[in-house]
Short mmCIF file of C-alpha atoms and ligand atoms in Angstrom, two decimals:
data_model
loop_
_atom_site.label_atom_id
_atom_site.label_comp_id
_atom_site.label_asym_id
_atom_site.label_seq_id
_atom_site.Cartn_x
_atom_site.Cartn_y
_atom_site.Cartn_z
CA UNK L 1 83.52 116.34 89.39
CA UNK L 2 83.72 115.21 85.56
CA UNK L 3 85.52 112.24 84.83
CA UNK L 4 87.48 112.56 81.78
CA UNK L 5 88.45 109.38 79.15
CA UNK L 6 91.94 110.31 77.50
CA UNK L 7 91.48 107.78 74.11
CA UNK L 8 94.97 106.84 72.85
CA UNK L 9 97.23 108.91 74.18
CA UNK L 10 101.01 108.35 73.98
CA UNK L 11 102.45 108.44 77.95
CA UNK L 12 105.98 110.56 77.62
CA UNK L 13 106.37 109.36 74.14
CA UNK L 14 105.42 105.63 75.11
CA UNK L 15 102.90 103.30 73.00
CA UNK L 16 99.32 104.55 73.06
CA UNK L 17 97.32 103.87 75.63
CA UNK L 18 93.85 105.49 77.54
CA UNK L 19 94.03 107.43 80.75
CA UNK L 20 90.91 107.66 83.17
CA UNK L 21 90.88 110.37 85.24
CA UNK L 22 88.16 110.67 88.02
CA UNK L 23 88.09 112.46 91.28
CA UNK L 24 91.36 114.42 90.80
CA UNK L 25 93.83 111.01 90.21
CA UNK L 26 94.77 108.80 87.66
CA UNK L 27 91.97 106.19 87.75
CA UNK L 28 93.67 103.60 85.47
CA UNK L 29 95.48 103.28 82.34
CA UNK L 30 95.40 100.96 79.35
CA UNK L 31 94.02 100.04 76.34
CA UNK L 32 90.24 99.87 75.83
CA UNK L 33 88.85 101.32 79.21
CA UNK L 34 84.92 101.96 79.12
CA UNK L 35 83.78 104.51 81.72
CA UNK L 36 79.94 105.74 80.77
CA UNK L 37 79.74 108.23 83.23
CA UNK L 38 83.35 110.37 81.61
CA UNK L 39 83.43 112.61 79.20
CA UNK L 40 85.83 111.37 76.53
CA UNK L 41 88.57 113.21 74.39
CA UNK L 42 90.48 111.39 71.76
CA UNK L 43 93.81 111.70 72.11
CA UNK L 44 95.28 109.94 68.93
CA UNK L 45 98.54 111.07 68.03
CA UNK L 46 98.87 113.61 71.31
CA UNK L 47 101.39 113.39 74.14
CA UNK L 48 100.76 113.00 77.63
CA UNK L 49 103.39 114.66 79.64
CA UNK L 50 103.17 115.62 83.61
CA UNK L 51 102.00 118.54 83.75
CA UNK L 52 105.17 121.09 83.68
CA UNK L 53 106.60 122.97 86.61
CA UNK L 54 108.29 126.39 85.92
CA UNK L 55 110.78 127.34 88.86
CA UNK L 56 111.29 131.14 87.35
CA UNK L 57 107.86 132.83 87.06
CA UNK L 58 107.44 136.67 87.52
CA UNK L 59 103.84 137.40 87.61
CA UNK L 60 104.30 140.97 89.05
CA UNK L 61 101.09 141.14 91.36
CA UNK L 62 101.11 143.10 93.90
CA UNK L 63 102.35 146.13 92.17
CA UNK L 64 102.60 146.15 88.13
CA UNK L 65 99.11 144.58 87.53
CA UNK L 66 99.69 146.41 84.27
CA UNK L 67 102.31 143.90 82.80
CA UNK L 68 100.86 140.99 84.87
CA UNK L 69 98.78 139.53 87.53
CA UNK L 70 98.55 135.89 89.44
CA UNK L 71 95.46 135.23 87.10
CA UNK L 72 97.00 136.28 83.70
CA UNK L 73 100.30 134.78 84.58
CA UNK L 74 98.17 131.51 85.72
CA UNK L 75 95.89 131.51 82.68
CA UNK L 76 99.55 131.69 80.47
CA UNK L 77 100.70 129.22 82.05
CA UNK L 78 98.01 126.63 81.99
CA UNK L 79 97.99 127.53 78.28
CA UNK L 80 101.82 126.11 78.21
CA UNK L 81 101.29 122.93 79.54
CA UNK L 82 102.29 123.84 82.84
CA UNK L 83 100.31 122.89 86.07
CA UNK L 84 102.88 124.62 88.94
CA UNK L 85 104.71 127.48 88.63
CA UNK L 86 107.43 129.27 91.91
CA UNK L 87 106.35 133.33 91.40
CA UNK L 88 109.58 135.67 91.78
CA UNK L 89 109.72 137.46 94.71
CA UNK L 90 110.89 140.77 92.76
CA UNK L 91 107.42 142.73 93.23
CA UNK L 92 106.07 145.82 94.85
CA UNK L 93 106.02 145.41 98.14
CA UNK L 94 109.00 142.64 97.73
CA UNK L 95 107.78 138.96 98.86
CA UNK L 96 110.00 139.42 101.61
CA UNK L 97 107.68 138.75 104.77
CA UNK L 98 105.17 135.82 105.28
CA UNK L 99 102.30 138.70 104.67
CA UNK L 100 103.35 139.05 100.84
CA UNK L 101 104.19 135.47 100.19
CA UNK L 102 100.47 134.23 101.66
CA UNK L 103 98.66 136.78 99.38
CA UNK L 104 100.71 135.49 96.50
CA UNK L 105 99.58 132.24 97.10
CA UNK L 106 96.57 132.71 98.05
CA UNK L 107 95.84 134.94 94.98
CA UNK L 108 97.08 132.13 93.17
CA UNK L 109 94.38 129.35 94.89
CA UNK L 110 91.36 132.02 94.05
CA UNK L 111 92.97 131.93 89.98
CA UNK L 112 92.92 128.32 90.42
CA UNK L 113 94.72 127.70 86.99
CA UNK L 114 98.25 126.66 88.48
CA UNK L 115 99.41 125.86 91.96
CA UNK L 116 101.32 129.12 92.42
CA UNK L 117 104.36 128.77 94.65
CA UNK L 118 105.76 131.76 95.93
CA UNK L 119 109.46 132.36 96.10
CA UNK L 120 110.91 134.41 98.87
CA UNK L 121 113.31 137.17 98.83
CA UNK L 122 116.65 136.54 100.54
CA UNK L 123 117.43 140.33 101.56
CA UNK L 124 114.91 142.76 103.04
CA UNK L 125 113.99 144.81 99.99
CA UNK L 126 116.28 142.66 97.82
CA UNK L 127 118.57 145.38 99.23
CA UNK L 128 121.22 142.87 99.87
CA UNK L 129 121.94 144.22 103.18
CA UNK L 130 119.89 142.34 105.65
CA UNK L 131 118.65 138.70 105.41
CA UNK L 132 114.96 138.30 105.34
CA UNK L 133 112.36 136.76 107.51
CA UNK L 134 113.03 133.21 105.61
CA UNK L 135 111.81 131.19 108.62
CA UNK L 136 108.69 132.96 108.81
CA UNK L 137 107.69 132.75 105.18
CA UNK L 138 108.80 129.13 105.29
CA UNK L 139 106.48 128.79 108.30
CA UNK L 140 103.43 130.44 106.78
CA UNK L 141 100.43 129.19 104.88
CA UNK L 142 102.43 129.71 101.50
CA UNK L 143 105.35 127.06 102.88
CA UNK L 144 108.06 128.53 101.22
CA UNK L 145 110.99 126.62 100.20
CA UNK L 146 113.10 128.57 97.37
CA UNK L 147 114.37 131.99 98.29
CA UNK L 148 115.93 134.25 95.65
CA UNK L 149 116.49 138.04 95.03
CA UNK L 150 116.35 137.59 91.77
CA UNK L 151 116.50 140.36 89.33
CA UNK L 152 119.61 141.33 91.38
CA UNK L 153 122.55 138.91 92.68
CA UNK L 154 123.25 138.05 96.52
CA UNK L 155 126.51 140.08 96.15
CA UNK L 156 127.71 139.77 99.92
CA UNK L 157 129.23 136.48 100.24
CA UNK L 158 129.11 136.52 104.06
CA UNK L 159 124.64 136.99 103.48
CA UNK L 160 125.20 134.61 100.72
CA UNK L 161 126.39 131.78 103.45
CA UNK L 162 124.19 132.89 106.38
CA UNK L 163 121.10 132.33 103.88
CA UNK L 164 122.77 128.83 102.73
CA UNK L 165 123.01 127.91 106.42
CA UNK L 166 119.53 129.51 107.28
CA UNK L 167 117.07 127.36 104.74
CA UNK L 168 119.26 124.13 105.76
CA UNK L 169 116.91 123.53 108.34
CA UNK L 170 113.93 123.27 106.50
CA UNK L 171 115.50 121.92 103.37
CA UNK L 172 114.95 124.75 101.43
CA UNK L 173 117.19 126.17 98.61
CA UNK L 174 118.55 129.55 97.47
CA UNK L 175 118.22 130.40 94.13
CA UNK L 176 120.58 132.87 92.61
CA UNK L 177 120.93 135.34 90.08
CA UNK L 178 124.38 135.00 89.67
CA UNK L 179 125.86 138.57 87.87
CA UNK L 180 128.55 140.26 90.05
CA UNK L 181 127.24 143.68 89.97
CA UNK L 182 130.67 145.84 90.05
CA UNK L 183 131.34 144.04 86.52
CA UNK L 184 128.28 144.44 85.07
CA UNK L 185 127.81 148.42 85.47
CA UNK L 186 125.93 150.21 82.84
CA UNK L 187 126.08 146.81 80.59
CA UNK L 188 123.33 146.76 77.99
CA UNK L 189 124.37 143.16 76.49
CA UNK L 190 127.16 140.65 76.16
CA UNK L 191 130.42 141.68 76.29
CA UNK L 192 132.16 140.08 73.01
CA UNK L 193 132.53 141.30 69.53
CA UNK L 194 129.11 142.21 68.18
CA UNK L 195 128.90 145.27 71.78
CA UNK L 196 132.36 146.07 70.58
CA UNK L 197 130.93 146.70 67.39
CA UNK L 198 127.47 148.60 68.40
CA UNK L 199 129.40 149.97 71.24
CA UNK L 200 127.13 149.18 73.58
CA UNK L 201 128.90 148.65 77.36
CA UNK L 202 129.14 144.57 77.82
CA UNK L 203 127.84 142.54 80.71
CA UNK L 204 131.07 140.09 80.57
CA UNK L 205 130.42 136.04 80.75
CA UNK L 206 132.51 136.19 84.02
CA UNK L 207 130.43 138.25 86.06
CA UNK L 208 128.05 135.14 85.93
CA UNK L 209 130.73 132.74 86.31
CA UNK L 210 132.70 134.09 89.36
CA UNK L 211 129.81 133.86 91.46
CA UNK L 212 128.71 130.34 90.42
CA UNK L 213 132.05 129.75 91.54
CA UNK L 214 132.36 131.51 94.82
CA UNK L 215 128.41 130.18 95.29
CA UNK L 216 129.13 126.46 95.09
CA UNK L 217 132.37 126.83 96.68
CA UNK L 218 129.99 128.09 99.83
CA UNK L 219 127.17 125.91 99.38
CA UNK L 220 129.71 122.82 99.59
CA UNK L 221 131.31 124.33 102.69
CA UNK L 222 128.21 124.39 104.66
CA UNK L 223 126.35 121.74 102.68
CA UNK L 224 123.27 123.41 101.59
CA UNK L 225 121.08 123.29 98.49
CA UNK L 226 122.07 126.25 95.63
CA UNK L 227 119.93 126.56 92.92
CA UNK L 228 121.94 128.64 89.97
CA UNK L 229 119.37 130.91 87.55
CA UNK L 230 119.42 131.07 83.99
CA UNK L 231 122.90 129.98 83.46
CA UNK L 232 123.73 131.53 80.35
CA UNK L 233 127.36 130.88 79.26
CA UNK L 234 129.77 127.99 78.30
CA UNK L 235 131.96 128.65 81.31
CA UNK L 236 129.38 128.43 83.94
CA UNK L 237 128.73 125.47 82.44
CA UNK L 238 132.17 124.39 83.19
CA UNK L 239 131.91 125.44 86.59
CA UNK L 240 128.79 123.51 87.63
CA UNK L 241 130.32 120.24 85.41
CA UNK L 242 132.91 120.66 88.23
CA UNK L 243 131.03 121.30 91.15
CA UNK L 244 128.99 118.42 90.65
CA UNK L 245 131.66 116.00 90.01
CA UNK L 246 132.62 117.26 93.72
CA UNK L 247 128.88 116.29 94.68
CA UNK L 248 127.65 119.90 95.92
CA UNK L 249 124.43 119.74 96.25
CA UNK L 250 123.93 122.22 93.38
CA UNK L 251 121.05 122.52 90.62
CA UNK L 252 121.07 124.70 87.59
CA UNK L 253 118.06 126.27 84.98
CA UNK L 254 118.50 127.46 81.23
CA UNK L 255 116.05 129.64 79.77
CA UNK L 256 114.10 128.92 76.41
CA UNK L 257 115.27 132.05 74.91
CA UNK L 258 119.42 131.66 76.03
CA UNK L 259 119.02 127.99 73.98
CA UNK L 260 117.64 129.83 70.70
CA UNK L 261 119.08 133.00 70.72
CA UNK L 262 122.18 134.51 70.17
CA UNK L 263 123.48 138.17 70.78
CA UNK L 264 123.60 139.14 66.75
CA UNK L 265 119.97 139.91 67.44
CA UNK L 266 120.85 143.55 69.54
CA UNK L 267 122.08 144.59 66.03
CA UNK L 268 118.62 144.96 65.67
CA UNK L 269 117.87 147.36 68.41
CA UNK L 270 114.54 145.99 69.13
CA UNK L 271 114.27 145.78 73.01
CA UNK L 272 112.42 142.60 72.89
CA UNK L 273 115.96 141.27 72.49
CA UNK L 274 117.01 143.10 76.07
CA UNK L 275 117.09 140.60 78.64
CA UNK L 276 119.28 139.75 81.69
CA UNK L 277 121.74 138.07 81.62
CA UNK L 278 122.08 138.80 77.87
CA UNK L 279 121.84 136.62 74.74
CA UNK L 280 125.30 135.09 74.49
CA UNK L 281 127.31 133.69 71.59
CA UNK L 282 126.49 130.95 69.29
CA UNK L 283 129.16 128.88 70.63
CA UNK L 284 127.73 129.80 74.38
CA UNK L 285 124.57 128.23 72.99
CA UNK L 286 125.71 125.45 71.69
CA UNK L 287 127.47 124.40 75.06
CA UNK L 288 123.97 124.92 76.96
CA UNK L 289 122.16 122.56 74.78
CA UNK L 290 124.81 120.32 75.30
CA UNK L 291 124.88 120.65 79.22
CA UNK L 292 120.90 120.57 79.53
CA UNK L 293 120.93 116.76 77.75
CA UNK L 294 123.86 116.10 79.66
CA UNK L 295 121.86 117.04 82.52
CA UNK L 296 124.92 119.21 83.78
CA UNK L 297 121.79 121.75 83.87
CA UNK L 298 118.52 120.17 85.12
CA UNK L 299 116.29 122.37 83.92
CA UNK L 300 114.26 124.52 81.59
CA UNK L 301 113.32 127.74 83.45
CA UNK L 302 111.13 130.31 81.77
CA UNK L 303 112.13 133.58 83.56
CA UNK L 304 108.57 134.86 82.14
CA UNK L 305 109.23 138.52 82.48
CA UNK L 306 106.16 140.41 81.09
CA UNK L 307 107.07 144.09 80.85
CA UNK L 308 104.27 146.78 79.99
CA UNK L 309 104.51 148.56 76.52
CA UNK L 310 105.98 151.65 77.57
CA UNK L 311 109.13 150.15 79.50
CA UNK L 312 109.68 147.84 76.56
CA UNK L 313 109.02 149.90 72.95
CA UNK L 314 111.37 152.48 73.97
CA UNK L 315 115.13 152.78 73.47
CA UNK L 316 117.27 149.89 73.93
CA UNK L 317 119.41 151.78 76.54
CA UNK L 318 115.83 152.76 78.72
CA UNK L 319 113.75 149.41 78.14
CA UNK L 320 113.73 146.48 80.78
CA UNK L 321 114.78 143.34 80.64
CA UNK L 322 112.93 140.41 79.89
CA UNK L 323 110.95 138.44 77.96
CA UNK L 324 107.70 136.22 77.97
CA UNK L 325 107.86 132.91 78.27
CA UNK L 326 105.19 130.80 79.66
CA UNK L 327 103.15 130.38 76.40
CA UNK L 328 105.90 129.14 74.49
CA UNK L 329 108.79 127.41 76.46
CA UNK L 330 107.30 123.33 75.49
CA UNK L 331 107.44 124.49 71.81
CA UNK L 332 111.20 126.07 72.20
CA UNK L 333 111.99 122.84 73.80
CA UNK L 334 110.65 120.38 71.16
CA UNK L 335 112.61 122.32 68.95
CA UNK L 336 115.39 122.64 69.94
CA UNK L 337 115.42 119.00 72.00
CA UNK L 338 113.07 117.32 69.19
CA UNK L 339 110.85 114.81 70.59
CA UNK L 340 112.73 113.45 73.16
CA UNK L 341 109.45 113.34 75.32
CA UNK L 342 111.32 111.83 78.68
CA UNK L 343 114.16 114.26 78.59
CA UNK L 344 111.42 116.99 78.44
CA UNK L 345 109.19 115.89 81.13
CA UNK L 346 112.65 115.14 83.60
CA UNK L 347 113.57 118.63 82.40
CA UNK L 348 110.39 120.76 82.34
CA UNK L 349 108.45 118.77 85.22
CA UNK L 350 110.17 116.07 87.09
CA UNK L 351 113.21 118.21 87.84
CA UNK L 352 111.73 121.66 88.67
CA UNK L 353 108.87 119.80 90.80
CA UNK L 354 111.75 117.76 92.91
CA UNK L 355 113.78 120.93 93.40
CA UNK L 356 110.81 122.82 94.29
CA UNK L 357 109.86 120.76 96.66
CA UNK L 358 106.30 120.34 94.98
CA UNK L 359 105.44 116.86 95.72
CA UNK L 360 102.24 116.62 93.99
CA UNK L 361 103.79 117.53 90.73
CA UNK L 362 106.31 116.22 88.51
CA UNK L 363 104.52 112.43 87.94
CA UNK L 364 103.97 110.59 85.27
CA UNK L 365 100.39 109.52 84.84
CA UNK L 366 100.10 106.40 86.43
CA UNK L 367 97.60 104.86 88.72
CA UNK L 368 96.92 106.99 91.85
CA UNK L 369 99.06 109.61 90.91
CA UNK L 370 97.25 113.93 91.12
CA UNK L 371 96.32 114.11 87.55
CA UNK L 372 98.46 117.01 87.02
CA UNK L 373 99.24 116.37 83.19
CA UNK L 374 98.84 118.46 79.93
CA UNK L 375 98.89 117.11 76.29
CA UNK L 376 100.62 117.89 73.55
CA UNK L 377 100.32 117.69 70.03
CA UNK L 378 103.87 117.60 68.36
CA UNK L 379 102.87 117.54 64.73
CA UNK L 380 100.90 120.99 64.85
CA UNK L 381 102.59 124.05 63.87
CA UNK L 382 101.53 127.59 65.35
CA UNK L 383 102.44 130.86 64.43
CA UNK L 384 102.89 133.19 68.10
CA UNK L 385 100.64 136.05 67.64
CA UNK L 386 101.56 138.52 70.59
CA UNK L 387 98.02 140.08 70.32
CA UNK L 388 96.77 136.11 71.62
CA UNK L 389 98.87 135.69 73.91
CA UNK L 390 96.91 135.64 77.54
CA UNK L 391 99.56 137.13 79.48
CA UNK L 392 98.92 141.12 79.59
CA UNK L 393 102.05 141.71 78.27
CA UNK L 394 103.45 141.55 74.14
CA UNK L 395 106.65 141.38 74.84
CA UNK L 396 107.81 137.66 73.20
CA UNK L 397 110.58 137.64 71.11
CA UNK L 398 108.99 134.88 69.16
CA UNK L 399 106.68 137.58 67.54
CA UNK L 400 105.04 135.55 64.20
CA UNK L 401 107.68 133.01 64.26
CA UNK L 402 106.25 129.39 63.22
CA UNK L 403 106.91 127.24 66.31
CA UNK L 404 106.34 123.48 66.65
CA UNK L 405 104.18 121.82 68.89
CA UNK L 406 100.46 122.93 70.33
CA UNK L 407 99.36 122.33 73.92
CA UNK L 408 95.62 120.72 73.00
CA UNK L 409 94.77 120.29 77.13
CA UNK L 410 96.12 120.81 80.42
CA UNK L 411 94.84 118.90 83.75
CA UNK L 412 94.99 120.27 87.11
CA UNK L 413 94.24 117.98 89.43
CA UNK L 414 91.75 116.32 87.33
CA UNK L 415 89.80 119.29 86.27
CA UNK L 416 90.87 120.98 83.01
CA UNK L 417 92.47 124.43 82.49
CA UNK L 418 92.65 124.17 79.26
CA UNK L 419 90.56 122.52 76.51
CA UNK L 420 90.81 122.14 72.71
CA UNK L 421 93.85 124.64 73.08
CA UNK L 422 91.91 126.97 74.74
CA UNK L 423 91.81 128.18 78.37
CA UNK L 424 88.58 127.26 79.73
CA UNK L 425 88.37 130.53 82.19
O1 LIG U 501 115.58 139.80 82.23
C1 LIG U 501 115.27 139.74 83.39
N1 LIG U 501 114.07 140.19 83.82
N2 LIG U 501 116.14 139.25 84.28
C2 LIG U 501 115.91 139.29 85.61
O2 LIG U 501 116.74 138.84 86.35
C3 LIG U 501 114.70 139.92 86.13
C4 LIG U 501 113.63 139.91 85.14
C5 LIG U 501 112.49 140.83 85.48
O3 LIG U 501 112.05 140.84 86.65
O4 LIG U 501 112.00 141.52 84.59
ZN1 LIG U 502 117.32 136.73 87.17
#
């Protein structure tokens, strides 16, 4: 195994400083180190961060290997800084049985780019009818620990609790897509004044919010662990400020794309812009980014959604929702957080790795810790070319848009995954 001499690297934004990295750890830190034997990089002016952890990854294998597959969706990631991501349980067959969830992971081992987590459905089929085998995938090789039908909401309250009581025992979490689906039929995007205008049928702000409320209501009454997805409006954020002041054990994600983006871009008709739950309001935004520093919301999620071509350039009313995400989320973040390097690495790794469950992730470089860790270089600029993207899939809404930021190298483990901005398989 190649040792590897980081030169001058700034830890999470701290003075510069030289990492060792040898036999999968953090060797030692500090200024000066000598190690013949490593191959060196110099890393003045670069950022280390811990590697980042993405708790809303849908790589779509087994059954759309079109859009995406473990190995693309790895090989994307590792190009975003990230080391760990938790794949959605949303593909065909459903990760709903400890069968689907081992292949998952083990698919993801063989890639060997990210540690691929699998997340389990809740329902059988994400039907929503019956609960599924949650034990048994949490008892198989993939250990699952987050369980989510997302892509559609837990609508039944009464499955809703029995899954909250269910992963209790094994500390695991359920993860919801919270859109009550009797007031979001037929919606195509918000509900506000630029759907009135297209007349396009709205997906209102409180189908999100009334189940955040009715979830944490439940998740404090049998004391279990609720993870809320891609919270998207000002009110839920209201609802989770007060939840937590109550001390329910509840944790929330924001996308990249709901902190940038507002709804005036469906005007456009481009269904790059289609994603669920829709672009909000300016003001909507403004309360996110105001939450996630507050740390009312404790993470950046991607919800990477790689569609193929044909169920994306179509008509907005036809096309999927979703957007990539993986390849871009650290640069959305810088700008829209700036260079608040610790607040990024609680948000985008610490966080998501704690939640998760994902022990080995989430820490700083320091002595003895997994070197798990990608660098950064904040001063570069890069313009998002879909065609070089790695994921199989174009559909980023940051299409040629000048982004901050450049991932130069990402560690897993102590081998690289990426090198000189490139992936190295
Ligand atoms: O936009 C979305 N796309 N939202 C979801 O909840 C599911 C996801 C997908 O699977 O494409
Ligand atoms: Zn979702």
């Amino acid at each position: 195994m190649t040792a590897y001499l980081i030169r001058n690297v700034s830890v999470v934004g701290g003075a510069p400083t030289d990492l060792l990295i040898r036999d999968g750890v953090v060797a030692e830190t500090g200024a000066g180190l000598t190690a013949p034997d490593a191959t060196v990089l110099d890393a003045t002016g670069l950022v280390a961060l811990p590697g980042l952890v993405d708790l809303h990854t849908h790589l779509r294998e087994p059954g759309r290997e079109d859009a995406e597959t473990v190995e693309s969706g790895s090989r994307a990631a590792a190009l975003g800084g990230y080391t760990a991501v938790c794949a959605m349980a949303n593909t065909s067959p459903v990760a709903d049985t400890a069968g689907v969830v081992e292949q998952v992971w083990r698919l993801g081992r063989e890639a060997g780019l990210v540690d691929v987590q699998p997340v389990g459905a809740v329902t059988v089929g994400l039907a929503g009818e019956r609960l599924a085998e949650l034990g048994a995938m949490a008892d198989s090789a993939a250990r699952v620990r987050i369980f989510s039908d997302d892509g559609h909401c837990v609508a039944d309250p009464k499955l809703m609790r029995r899954a909250l009581e269910y992963v209790k025992a094994f500390d695991g979490v359920v993860a919801q897509h919270a859109e009550e689906p009797r007031l979001t039929e037929g919606a195509q995007m918000h509900e506000g004044e630029v759907s009135t205008r297209l007349g396009l049928t709205g997906w209102p702000a409180v189908a999100e919010e009334a189940i955040i409320a009715r979830d944490v209501l439940l998740a404090e009454h049998v004391g279990s662990r609720l993870h809320i997805c891609h919270v998207s409006t000002a009110g839920s954020v209201e609802v989770l400020r007060h939840a937590k002041a109550r001390g329910v054990k509840v944790t929330a994600e924001v996308t990249p794309h709901h902190l940038l983006l507002t709804d005036e871009k469906a005007t456009t008709y481009d269904p790059v812009y289609k994603v669920n739950p829709p672009l909000r309001t300016a003001a909507d935004v403004a309360a996110l980014r105001a939450a996630l520093a507050e740390g009312v919301i404790d993470i950046v999620a991607t919800d990477h959604a790689p569609h193929a071509v044909e169920d994306k350039e179509c008509e907005w009313a036809y096309a999927r929702p979703g957007m990539l995400g993986l390849e871009t989320a650290l640069s959305i973040a810088l700008d829209v957080l700036g260079p608040q390097w610790d607040l990024i690495a609680e948000r985008m790794s610490r966080a998501p790795a704690r939640i998760a469950g994902l022990d080995s992730h989430g820490l700083d470089p320091a002595p003895g810790v997994p070197a798990n860790l990608t660098l950064v270089d904040p001063a570069a600029r890069r313009i998002v070319e879909p065609a070089e993207l790695a994921s199989r899939s174009r559909n980023t809404p940051y299409a040629r848009m000048t982004l901050p930021g450049r991932i130069v190298a990402t560690f897993l483990r102590g081998e690289p995954t990426v090198l000189d901005g490139k992936a190295v398989r």
